[in-house]
Short mmCIF file of C-alpha atoms in Angstrom, two decimals:
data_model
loop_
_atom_site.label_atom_id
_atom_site.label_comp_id
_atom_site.label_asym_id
_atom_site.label_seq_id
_atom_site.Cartn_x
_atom_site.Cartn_y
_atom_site.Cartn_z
CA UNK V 555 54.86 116.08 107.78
CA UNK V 556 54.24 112.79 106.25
CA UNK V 557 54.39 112.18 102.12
CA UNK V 558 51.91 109.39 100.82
CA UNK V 559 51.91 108.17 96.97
CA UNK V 560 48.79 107.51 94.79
CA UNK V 561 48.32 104.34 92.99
CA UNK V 562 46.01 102.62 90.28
CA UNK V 563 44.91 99.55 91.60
CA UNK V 564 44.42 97.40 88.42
CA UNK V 565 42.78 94.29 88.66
CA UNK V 566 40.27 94.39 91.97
CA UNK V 567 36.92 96.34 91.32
CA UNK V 568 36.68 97.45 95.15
CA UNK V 569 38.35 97.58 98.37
CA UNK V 570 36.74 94.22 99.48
CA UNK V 571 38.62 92.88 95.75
CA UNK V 572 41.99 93.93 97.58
CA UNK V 573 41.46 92.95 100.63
CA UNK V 574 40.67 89.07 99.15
CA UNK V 575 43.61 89.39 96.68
CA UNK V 576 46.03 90.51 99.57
CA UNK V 577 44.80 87.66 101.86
CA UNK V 578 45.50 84.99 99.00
CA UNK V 579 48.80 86.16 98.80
CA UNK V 580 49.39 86.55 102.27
CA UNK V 581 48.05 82.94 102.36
CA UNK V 582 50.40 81.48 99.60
CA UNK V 583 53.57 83.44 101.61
CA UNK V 584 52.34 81.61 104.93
CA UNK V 585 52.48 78.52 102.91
CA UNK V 586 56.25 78.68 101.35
CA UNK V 587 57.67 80.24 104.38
CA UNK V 588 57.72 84.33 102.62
CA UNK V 589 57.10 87.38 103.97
CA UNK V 590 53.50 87.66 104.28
CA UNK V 591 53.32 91.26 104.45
CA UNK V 592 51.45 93.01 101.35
CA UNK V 593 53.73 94.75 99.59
CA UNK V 594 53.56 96.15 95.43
CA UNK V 595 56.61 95.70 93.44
CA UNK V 596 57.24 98.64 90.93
CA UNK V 597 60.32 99.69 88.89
CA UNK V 598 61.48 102.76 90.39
CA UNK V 599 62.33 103.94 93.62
CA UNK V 600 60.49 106.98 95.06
CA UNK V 601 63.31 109.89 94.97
CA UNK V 602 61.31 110.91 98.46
CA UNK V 603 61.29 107.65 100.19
CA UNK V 604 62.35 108.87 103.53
CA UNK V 605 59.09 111.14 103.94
CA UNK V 606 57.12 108.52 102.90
CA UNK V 607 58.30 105.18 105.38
CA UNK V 608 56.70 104.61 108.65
CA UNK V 609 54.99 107.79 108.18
CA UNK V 610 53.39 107.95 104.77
CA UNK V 611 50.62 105.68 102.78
CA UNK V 612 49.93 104.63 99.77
CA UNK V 613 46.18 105.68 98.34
CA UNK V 614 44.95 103.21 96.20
CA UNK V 615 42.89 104.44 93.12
CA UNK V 616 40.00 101.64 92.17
CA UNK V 617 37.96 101.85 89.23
CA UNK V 618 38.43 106.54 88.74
CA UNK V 619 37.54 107.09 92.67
CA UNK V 620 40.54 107.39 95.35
CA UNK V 621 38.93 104.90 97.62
CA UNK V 622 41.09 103.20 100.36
CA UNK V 623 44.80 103.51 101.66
CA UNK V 624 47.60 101.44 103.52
CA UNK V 625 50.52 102.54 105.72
CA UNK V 626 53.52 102.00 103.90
CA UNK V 627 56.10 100.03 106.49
CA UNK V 628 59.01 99.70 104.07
CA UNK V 629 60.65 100.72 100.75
CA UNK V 630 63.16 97.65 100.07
CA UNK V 631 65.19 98.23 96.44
CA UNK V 632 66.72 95.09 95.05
CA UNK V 633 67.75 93.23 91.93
CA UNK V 634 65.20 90.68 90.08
CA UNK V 635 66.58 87.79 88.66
CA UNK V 636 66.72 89.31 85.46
CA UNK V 637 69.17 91.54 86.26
CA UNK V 638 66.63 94.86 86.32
CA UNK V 639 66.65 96.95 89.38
CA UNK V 640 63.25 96.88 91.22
CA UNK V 641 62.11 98.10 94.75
CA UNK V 642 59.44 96.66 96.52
CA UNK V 643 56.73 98.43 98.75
CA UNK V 644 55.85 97.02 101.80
CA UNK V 645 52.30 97.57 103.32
CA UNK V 646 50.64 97.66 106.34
CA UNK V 647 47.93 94.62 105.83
CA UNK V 648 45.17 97.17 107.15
CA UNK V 649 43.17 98.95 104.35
CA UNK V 650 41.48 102.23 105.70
CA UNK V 651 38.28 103.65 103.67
CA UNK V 652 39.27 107.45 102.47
CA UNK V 653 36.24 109.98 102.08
CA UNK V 654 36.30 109.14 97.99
CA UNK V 655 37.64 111.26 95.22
CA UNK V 656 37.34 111.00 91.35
CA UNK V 657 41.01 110.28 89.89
CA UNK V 658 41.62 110.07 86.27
CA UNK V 659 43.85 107.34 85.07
CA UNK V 660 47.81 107.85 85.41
CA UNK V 661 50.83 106.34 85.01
CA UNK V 662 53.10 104.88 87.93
CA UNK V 663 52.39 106.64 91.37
CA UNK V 664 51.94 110.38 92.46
CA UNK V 665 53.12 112.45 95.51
CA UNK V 666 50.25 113.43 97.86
CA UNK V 667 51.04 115.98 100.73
CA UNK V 668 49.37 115.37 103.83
CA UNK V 669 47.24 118.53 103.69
CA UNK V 670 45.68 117.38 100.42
CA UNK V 671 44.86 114.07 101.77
CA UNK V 672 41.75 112.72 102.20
CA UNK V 673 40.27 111.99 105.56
CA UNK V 674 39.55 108.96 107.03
CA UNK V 675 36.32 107.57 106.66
CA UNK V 676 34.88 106.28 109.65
CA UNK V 677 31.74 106.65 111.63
CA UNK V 678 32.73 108.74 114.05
CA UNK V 679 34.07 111.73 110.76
CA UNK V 680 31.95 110.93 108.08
CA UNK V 681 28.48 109.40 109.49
CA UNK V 682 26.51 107.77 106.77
CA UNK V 683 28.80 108.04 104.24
CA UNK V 684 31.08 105.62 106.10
CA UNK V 685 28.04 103.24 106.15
CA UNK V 686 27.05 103.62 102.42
CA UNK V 687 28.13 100.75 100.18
CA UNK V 688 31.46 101.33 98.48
CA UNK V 689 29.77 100.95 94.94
CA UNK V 690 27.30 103.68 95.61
CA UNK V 691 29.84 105.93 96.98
CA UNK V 692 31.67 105.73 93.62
CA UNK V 693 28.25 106.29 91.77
CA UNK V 694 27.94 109.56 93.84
CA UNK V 695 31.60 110.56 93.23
CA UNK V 696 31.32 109.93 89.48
CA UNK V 697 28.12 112.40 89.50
CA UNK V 698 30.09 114.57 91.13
CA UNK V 699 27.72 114.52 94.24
CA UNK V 700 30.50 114.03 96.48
#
């Protein structure tokens, strides 16, 4: 059973914020000859890393609501110039709508089980809610109507 990890996204105010932000940087790799995969560099390594690669995802939190998530392809520890160990995780570039959640702010990441994931959203699960504008879906979430 797959382990996924739950993250503040800090800086984009939606998932189409991400989105842009990963494609400049995928851009700017493409352009110096890096890895253009998305990835998030962090300071610790997961202690659970091997449930979480190829299997798991990372659920990103933006602005209190649980609101997207990405397949995590990698977990890749190394050594920043500085000396200070780091690890680096490595995304799948496709961001997947999750049927939204209200999360209150946190430090670092969080373990999320598989059972206690969201679902999906997509037309085919969630009907109009998949069709609703991302902003309004946080409105309702924040009400508590959802």
């Amino acid at each position: 059973m797959p382990l996924h990890l739950i993250k503040l996204c800090v800086g984009p105010r939606s998932i189409e914020d991400l989105v842009d932000r990963q494609e400049r940087h995928r851009g700017e790799a493409l352009r110096t000859g890096a890895d253009p995969a998305p990835f998030h560099t962090t300071r610790m390594i997961p202690k659970r890393h091997g449930e979480i690669v190829g299997s798991g995802s990372i659920y990103w939190v933006i602005k209190g609501t649980l609101s997207c998530r990405q397949g995590i392809t990698a977990i890749e520890p190394f050594t920043g110039t500085d000396g200070i160990a780091r690890c680096r995780l490595v995304f799948d570039p496709k961001l997947v709508p999750v049927s939204p959640r209200s999360y209150r702010p946190f430090q670092g990441w969080r373990y999320l089980t598989a059972k206690d994931a969201p679902s999906d959203l997509d037309a085919a699960s969630a009907g109009d809610l998949a069709e609703m504008p991302e902003t309004l879906r946080r409105e309702l979430v924040s009400l508590g109507l959802l």
